[in-house]
PDB file of C-alpha atoms in Angstrom:
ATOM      1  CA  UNK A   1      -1.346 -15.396 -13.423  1.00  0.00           C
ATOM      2  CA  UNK A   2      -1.354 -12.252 -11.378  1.00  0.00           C
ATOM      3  CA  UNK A   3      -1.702  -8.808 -13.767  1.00  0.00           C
ATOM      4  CA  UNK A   4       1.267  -7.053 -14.288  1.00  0.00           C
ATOM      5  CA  UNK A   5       1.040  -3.478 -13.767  1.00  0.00           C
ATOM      6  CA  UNK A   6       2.394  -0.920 -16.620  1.00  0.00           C
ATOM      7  CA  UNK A   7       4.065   2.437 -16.816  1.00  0.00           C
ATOM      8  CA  UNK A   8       3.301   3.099 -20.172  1.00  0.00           C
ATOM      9  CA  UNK A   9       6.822   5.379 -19.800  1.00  0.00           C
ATOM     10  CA  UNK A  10       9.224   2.915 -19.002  1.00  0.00           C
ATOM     11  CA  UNK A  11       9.904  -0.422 -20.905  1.00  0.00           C
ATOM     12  CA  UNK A  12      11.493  -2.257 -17.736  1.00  0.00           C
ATOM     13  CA  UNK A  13       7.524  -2.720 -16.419  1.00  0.00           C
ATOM     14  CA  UNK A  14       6.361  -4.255 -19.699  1.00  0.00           C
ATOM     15  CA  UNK A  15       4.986  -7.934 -19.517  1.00  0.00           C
ATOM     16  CA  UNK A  16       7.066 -10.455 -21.480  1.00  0.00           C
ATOM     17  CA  UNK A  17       4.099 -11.082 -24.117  1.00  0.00           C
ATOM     18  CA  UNK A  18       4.329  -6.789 -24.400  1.00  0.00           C
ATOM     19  CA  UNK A  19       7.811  -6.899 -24.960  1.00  0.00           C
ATOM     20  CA  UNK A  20       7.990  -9.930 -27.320  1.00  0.00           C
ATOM     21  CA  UNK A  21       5.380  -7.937 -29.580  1.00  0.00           C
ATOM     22  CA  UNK A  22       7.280  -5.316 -29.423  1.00  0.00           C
ATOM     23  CA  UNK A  23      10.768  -6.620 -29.749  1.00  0.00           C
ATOM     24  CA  UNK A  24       9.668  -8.340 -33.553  1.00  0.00           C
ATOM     25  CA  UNK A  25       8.915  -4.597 -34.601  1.00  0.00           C
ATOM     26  CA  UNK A  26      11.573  -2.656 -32.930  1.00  0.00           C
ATOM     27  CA  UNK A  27      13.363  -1.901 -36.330  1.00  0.00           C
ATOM     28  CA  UNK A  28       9.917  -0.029 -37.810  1.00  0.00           C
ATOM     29  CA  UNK A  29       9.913   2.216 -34.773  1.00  0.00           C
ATOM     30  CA  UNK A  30      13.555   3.196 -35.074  1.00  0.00           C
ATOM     31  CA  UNK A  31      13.301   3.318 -38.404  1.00  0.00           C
ATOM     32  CA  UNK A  32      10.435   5.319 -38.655  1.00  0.00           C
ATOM     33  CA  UNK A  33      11.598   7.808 -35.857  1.00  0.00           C
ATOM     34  CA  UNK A  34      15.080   8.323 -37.530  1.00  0.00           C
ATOM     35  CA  UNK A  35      13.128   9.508 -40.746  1.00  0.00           C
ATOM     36  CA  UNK A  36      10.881  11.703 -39.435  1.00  0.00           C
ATOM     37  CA  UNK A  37      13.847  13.073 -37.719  1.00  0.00           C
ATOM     38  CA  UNK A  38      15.463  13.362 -40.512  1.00  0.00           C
ATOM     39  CA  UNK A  39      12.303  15.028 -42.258  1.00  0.00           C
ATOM     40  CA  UNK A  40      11.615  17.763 -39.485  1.00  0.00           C
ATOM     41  CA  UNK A  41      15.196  18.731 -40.207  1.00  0.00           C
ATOM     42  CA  UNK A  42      15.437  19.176 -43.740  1.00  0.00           C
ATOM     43  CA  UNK A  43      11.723  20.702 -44.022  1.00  0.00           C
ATOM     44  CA  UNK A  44      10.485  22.132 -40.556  1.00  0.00           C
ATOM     45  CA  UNK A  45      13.784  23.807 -39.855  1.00  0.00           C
ATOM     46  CA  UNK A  46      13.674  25.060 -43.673  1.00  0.00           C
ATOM     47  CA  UNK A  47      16.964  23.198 -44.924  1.00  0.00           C
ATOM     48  CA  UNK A  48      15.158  22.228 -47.984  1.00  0.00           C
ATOM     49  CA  UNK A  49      13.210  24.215 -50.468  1.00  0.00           C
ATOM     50  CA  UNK A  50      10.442  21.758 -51.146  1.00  0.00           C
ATOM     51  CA  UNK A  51       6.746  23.294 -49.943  1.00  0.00           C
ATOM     52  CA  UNK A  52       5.670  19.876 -49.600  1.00  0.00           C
ATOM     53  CA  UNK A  53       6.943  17.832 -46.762  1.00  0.00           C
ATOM     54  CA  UNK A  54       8.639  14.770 -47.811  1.00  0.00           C
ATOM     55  CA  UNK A  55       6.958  11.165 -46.727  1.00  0.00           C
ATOM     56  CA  UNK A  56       7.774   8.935 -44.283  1.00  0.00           C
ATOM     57  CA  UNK A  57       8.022   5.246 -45.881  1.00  0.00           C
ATOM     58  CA  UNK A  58       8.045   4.038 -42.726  1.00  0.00           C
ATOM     59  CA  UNK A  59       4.963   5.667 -41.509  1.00  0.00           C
ATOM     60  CA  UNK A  60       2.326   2.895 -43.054  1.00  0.00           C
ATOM     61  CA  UNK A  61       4.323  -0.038 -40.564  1.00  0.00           C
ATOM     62  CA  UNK A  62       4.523   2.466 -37.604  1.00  0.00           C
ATOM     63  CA  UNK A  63       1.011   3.265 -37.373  1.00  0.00           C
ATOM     64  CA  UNK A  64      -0.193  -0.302 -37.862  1.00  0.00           C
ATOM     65  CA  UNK A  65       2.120  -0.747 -34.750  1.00  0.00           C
ATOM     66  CA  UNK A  66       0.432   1.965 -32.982  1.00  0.00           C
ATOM     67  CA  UNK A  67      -2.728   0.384 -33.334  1.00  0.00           C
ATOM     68  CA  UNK A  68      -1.871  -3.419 -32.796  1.00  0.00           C
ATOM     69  CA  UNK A  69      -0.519  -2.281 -29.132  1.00  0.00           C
ATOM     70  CA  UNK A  70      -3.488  -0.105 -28.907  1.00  0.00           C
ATOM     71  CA  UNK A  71      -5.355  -3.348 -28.951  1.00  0.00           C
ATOM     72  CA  UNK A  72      -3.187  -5.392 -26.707  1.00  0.00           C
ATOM     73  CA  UNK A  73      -3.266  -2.989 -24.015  1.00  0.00           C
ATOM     74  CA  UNK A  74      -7.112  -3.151 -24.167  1.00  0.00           C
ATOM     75  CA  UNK A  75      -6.727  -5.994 -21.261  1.00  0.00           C
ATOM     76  CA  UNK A  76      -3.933  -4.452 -19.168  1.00  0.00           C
ATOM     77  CA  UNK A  77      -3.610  -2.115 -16.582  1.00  0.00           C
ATOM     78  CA  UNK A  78      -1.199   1.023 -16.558  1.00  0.00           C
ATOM     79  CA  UNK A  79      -0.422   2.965 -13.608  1.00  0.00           C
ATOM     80  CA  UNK A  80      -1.837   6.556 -13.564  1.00  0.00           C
ATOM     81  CA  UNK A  81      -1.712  10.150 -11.579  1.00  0.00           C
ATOM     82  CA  UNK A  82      -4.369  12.272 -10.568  1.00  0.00           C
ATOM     83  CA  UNK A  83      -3.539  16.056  -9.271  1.00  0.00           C
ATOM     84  CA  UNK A  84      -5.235  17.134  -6.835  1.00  0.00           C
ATOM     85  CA  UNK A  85      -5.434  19.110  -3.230  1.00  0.00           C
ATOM     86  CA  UNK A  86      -7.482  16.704  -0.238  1.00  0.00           C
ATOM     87  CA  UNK A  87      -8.171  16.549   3.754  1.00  0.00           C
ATOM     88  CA  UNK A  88      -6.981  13.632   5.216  1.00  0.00           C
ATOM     89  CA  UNK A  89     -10.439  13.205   5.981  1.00  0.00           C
ATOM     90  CA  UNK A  90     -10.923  12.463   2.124  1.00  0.00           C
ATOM     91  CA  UNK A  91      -7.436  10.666   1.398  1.00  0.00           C
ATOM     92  CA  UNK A  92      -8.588   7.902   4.769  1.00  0.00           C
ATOM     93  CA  UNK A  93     -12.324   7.725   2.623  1.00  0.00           C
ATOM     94  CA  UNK A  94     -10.472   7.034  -0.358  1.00  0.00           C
ATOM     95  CA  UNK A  95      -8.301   4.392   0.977  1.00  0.00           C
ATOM     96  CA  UNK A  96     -11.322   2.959   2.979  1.00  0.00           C
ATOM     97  CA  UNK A  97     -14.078   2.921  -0.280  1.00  0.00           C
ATOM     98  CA  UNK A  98     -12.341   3.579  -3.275  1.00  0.00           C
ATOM     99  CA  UNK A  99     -12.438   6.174  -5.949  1.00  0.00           C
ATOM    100  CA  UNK A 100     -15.514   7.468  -6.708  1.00  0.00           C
ATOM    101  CA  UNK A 101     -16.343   9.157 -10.053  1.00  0.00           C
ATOM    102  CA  UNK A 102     -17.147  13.041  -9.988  1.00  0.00           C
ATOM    103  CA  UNK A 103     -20.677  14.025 -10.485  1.00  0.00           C
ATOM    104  CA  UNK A 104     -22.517  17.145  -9.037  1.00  0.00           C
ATOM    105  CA  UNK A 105     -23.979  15.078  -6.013  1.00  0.00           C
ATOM    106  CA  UNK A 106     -20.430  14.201  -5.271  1.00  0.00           C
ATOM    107  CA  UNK A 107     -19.218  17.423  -5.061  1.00  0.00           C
ATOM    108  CA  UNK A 108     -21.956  18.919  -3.202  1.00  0.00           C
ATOM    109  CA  UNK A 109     -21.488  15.721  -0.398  1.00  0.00           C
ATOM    110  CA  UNK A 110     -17.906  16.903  -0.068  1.00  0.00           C
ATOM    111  CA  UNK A 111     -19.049  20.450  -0.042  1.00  0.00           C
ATOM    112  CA  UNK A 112     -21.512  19.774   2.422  1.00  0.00           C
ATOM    113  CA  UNK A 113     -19.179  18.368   4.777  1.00  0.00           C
ATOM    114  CA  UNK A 114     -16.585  21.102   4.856  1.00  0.00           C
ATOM    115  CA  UNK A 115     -19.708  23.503   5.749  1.00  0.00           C
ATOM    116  CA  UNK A 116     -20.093  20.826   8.945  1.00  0.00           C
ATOM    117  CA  UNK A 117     -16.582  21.081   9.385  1.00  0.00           C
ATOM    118  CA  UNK A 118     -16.644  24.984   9.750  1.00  0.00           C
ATOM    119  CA  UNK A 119     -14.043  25.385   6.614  1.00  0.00           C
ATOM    120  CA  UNK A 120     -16.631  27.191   4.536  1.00  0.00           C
ATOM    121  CA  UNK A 121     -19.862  28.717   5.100  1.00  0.00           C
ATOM    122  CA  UNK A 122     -23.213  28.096   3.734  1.00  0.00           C
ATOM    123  CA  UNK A 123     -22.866  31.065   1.664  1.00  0.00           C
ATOM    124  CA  UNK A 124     -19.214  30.014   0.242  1.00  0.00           C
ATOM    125  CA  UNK A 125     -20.791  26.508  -0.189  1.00  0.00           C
ATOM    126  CA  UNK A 126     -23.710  27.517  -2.483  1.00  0.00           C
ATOM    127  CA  UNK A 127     -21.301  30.408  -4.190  1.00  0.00           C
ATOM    128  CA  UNK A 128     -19.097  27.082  -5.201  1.00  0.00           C
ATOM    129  CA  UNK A 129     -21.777  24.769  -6.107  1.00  0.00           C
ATOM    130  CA  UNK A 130     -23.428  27.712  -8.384  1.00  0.00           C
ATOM    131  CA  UNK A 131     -20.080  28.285 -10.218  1.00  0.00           C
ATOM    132  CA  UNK A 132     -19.346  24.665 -11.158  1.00  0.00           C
ATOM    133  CA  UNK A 133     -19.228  23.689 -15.113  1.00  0.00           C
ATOM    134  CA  UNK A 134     -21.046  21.297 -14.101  1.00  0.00           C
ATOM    135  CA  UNK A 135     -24.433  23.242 -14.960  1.00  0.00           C
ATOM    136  CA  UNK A 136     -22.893  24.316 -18.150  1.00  0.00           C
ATOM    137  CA  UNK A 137     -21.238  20.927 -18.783  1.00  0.00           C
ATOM    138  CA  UNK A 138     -22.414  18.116 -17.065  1.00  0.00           C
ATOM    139  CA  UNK A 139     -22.381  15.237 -19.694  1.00  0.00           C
ATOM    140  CA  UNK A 140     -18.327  16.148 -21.110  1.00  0.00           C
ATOM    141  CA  UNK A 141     -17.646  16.681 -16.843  1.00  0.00           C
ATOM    142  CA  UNK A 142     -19.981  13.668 -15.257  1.00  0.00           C
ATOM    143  CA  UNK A 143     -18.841  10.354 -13.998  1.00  0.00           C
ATOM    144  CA  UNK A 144     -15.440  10.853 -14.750  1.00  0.00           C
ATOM    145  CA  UNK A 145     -12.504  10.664 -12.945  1.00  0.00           C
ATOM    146  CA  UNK A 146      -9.441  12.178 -14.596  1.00  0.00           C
ATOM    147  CA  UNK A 147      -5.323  10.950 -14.606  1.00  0.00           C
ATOM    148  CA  UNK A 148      -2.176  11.006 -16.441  1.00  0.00           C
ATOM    149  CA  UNK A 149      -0.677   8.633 -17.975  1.00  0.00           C
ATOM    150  CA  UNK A 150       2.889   9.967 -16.541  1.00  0.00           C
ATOM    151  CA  UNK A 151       4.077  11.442 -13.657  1.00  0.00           C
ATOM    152  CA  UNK A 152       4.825  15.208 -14.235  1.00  0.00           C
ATOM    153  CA  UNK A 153       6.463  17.733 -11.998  1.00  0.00           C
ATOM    154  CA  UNK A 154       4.570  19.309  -9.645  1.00  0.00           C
ATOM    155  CA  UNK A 155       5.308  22.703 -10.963  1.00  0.00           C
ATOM    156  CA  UNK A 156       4.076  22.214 -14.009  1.00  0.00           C
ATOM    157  CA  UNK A 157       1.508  24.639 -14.750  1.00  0.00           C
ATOM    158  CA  UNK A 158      -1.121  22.201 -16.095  1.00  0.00           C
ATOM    159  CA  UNK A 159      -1.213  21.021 -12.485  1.00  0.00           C
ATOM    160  CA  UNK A 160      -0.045  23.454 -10.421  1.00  0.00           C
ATOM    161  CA  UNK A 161      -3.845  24.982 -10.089  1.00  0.00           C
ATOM    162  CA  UNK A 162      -5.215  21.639  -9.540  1.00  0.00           C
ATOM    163  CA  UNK A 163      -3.570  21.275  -6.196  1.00  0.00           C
ATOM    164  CA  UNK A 164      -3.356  25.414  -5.166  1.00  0.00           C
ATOM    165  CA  UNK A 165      -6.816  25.407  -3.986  1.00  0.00           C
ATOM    166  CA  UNK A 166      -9.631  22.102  -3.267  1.00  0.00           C
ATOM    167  CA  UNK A 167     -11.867  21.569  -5.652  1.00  0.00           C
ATOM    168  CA  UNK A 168     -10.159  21.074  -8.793  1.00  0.00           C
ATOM    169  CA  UNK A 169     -11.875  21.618 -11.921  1.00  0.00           C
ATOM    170  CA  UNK A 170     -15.287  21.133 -11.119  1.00  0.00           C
ATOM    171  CA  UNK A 171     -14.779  23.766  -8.141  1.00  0.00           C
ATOM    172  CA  UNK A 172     -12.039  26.147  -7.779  1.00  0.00           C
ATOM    173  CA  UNK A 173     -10.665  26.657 -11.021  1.00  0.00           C
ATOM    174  CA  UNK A 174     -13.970  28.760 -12.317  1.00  0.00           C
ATOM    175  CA  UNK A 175     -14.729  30.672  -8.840  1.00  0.00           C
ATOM    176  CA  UNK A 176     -13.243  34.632 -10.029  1.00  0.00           C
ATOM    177  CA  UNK A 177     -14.824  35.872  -6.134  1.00  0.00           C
ATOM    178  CA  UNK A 178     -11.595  35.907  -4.104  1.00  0.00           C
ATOM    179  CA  UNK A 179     -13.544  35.728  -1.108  1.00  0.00           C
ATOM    180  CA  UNK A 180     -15.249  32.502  -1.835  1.00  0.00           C
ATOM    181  CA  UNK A 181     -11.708  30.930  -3.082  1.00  0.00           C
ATOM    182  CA  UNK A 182      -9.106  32.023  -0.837  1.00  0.00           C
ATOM    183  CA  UNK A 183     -10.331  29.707   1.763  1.00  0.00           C
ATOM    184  CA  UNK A 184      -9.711  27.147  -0.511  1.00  0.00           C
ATOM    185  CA  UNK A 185      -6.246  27.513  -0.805  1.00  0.00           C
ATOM    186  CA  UNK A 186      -5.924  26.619   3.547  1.00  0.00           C
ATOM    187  CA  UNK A 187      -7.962  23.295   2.740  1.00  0.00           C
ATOM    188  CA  UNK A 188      -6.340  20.252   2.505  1.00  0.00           C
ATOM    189  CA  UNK A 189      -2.996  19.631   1.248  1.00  0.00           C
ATOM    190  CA  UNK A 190      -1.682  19.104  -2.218  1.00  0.00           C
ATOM    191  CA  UNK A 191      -1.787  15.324  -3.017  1.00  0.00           C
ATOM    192  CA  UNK A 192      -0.813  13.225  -6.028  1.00  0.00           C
ATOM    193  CA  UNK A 193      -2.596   9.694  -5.957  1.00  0.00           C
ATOM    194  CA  UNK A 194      -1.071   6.504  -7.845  1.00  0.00           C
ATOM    195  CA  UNK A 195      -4.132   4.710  -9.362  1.00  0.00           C
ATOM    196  CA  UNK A 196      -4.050   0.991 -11.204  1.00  0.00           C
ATOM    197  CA  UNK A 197      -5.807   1.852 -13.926  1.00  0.00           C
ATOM    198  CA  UNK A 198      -7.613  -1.231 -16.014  1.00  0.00           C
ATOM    199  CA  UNK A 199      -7.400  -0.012 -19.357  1.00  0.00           C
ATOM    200  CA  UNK A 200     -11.011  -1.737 -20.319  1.00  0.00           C
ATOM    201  CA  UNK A 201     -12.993   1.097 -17.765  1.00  0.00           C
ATOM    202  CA  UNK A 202     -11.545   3.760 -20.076  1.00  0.00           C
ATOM    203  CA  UNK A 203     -11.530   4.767 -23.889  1.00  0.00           C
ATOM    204  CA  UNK A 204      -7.233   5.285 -23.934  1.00  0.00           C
ATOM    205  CA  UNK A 205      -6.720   2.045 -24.736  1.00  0.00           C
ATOM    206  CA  UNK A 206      -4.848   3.415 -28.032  1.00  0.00           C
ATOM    207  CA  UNK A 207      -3.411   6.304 -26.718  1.00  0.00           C
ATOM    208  CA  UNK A 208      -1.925   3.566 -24.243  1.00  0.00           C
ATOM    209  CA  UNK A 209      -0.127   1.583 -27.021  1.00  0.00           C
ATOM    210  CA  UNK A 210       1.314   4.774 -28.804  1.00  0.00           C
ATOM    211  CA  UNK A 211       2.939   5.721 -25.417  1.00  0.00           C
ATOM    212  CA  UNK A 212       3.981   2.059 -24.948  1.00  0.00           C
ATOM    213  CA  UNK A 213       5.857   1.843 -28.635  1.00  0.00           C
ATOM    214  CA  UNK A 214       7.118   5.373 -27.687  1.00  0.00           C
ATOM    215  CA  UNK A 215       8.811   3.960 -24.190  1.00  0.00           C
ATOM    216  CA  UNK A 216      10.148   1.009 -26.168  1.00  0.00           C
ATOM    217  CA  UNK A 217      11.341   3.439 -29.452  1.00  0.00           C
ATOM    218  CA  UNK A 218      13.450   5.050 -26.618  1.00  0.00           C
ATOM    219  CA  UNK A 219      14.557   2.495 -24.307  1.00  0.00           C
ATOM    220  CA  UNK A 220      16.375   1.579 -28.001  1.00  0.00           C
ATOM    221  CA  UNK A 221      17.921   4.493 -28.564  1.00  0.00           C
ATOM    222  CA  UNK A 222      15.428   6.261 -30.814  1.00  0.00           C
ATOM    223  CA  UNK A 223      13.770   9.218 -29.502  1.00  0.00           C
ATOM    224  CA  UNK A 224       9.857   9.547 -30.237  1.00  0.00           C
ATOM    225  CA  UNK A 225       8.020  12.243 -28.705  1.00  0.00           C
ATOM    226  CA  UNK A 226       6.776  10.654 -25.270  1.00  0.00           C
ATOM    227  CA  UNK A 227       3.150  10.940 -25.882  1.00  0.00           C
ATOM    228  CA  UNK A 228       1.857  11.334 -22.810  1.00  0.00           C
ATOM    229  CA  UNK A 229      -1.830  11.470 -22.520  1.00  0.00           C
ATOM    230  CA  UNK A 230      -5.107  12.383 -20.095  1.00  0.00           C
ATOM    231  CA  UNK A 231      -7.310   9.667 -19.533  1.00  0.00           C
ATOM    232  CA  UNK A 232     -10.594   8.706 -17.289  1.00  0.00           C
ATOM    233  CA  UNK A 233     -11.757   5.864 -15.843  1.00  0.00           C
ATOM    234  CA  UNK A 234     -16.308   6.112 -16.852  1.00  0.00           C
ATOM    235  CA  UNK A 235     -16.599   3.453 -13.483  1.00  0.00           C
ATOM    236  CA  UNK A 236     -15.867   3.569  -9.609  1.00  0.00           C
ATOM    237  CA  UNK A 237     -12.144   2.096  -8.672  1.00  0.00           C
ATOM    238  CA  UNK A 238     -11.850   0.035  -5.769  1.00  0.00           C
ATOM    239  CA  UNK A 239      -9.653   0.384  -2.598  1.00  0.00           C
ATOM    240  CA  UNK A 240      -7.034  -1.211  -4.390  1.00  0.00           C
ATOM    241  CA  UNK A 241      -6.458   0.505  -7.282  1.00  0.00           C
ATOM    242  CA  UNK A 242      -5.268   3.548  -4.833  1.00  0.00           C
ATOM    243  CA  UNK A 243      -1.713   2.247  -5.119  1.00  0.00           C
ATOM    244  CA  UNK A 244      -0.319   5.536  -3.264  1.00  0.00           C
ATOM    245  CA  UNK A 245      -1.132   8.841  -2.018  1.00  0.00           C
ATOM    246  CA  UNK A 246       2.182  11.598  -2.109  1.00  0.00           C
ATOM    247  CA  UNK A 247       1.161  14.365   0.024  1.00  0.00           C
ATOM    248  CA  UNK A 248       3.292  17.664   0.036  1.00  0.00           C
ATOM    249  CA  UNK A 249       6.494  17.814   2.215  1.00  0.00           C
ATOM    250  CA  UNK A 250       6.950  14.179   1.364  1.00  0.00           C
ATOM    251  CA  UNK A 251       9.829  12.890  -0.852  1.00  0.00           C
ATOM    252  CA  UNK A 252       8.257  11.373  -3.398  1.00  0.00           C
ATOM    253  CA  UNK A 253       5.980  14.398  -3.929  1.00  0.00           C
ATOM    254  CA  UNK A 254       8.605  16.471  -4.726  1.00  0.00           C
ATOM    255  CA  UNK A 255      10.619  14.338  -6.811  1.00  0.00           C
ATOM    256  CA  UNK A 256       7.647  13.582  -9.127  1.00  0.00           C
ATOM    257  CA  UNK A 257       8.245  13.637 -12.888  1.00  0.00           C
ATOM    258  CA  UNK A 258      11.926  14.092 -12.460  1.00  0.00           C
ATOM    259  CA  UNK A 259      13.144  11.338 -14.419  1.00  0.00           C
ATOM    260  CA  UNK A 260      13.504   9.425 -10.818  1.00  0.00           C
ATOM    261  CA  UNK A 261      16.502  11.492  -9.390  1.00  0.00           C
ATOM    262  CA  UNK A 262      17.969   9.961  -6.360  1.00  0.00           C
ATOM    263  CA  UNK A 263      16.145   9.637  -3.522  1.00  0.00           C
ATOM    264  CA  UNK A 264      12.781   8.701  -5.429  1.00  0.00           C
ATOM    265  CA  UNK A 265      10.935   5.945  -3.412  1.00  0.00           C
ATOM    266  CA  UNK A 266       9.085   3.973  -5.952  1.00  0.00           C
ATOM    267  CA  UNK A 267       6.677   2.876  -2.786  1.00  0.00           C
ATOM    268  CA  UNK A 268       3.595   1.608  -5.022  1.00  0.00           C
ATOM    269  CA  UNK A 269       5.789  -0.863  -6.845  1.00  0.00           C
ATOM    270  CA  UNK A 270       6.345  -3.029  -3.889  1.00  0.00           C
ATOM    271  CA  UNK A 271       2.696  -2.696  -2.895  1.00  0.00           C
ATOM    272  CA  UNK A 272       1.306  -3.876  -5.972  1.00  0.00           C
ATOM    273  CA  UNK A 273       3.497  -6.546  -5.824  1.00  0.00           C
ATOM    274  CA  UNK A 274       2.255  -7.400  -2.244  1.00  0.00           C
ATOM    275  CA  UNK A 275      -1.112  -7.089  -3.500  1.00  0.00           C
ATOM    276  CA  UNK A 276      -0.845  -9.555  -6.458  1.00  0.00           C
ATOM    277  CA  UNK A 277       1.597 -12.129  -5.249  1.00  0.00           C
ATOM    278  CA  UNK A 278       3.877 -11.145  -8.823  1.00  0.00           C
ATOM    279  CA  UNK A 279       7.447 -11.545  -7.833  1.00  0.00           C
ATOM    280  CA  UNK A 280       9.281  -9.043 -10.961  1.00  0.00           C
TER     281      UNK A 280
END
């Protein structure tokens, strides 16, 4: 049986074993979400005098839900997004050889060939490399490659910076010289990849099922908080886990993580579809 790809955000992509598990238990998330509703309004917003804040009953059931789906989604595979700013140089090398984790030898190839290119110097290049956590945090940064779980809007400030200048993290964000970063900002163009995500490469597995009971809590008319989550793959991806690549300009790029107004092209859908032979 082909694999079923997830959005851990929207119910409609669940598997039918997913949903089955989830359906038996739908009245302990609704439950439980209408009484801590209930509790944040009579303590949190201070409409009862009591100092400590009232129990959930619920709250044993829900959790054990949390972590049951944490375990079933050990096996599957969610869709992710990773923020970023590329060359179409490095979006065709993705597409041709996969993702690649980020280490400090990656970053100084990809250094090294904007220096060929004539985008930055030698100087700039060693500046760059020199300022990278890496040196400071190499095992928490190494052979990683970072995502979200959902799509968010591309003027959010936790990834606005990520696609202002190349280099992300492990480059940009820590250079303070302006002349070393504003060439950064002309690099490239600000890109948002779709990545199939097996859930066994990372250690999210759990915050996985607490997003899926969340989707499900409000695709029944309860409203959880969406927990939305980062998350890293610790091994390489291959070609085609890189369901799509949004580039700035484009309409999908814009309308990311806007609740899917009109005109959003849900383009990876149908190509994992292709991919996998899976009909629905």
């Amino acid at each position: 049986m082909a694999e079923r790809l997830i959005d851990v955000w929207d119910a409609k992509t669940f598997d039918p074993q997913l949903t089955a598990q989830l359906h038996d238990q739908v009245d302990v998330i609704t439950d439980y979400v209408a009484r801590d509703r209930e509790i944040f309004l009579a303590h949190e917003l201070g409409r009862s005098r009591s100092l400590m804040r009232p129990e959930n009953v619920h709250a044993g059931a829900f959790i054990a839900l949390q972590e049951a789906m944490g375990e079933a989604m050990e096996d599957r595979t969610i869709r992710a997004w990773h923020y970023t700013r590329l060359t179409d140089a490095e979006v065709e090398l993705a597409r041709r050889e996969g993702i690649h984790l980020s280490t400090p030898q990656t970053l100084q190839n990809r250094l090294e060939v904007l220096a060929a290119s004539g985008d930055l110097t030698g100087v700039q290049v060693e500046a760059l490399y020199a300022a990278s956590p890496f040196h400071e945090q190499l095992k928490s940064r190494s052979d990683k490659f970072w995502m979200t779980s959902h799509p968010i809007a591309i003027d959010d400030s936790g990834v606005e910076p990520l696609m202002a200048h190349w280099g992300g993290e492990v480059a940009s964000m820590w250079m303070q010289d302006e002349a070393h970063l504003a060439p950064l900002a002309r690099i490239g163009r600000p890109r948002i990849l779709e990545v199939a995500v097996p859930l066994a490469l990372t250690s999210h597995a759990f915050s996985a099922g607490c997003a899926v009971v969340a989707a499900y809590g409000r695709a029944h008319g309860a409203h959880p908080e969406k927990k939305a989550f980062d998350l890293y793959v610790h091994q390489p991806l291959p070609p085609s886990a890189l369901l799509a690549v949004h580039t700035q300009g484009e309409v999908n790029f814009d309308a990311m993580g806007r609740s899917h107004p009109p005109g959003f092209i849900d383009v990876s859908i149908g190509f994992w579809k292709e991919l996998t032979g899976e009909d629905d």
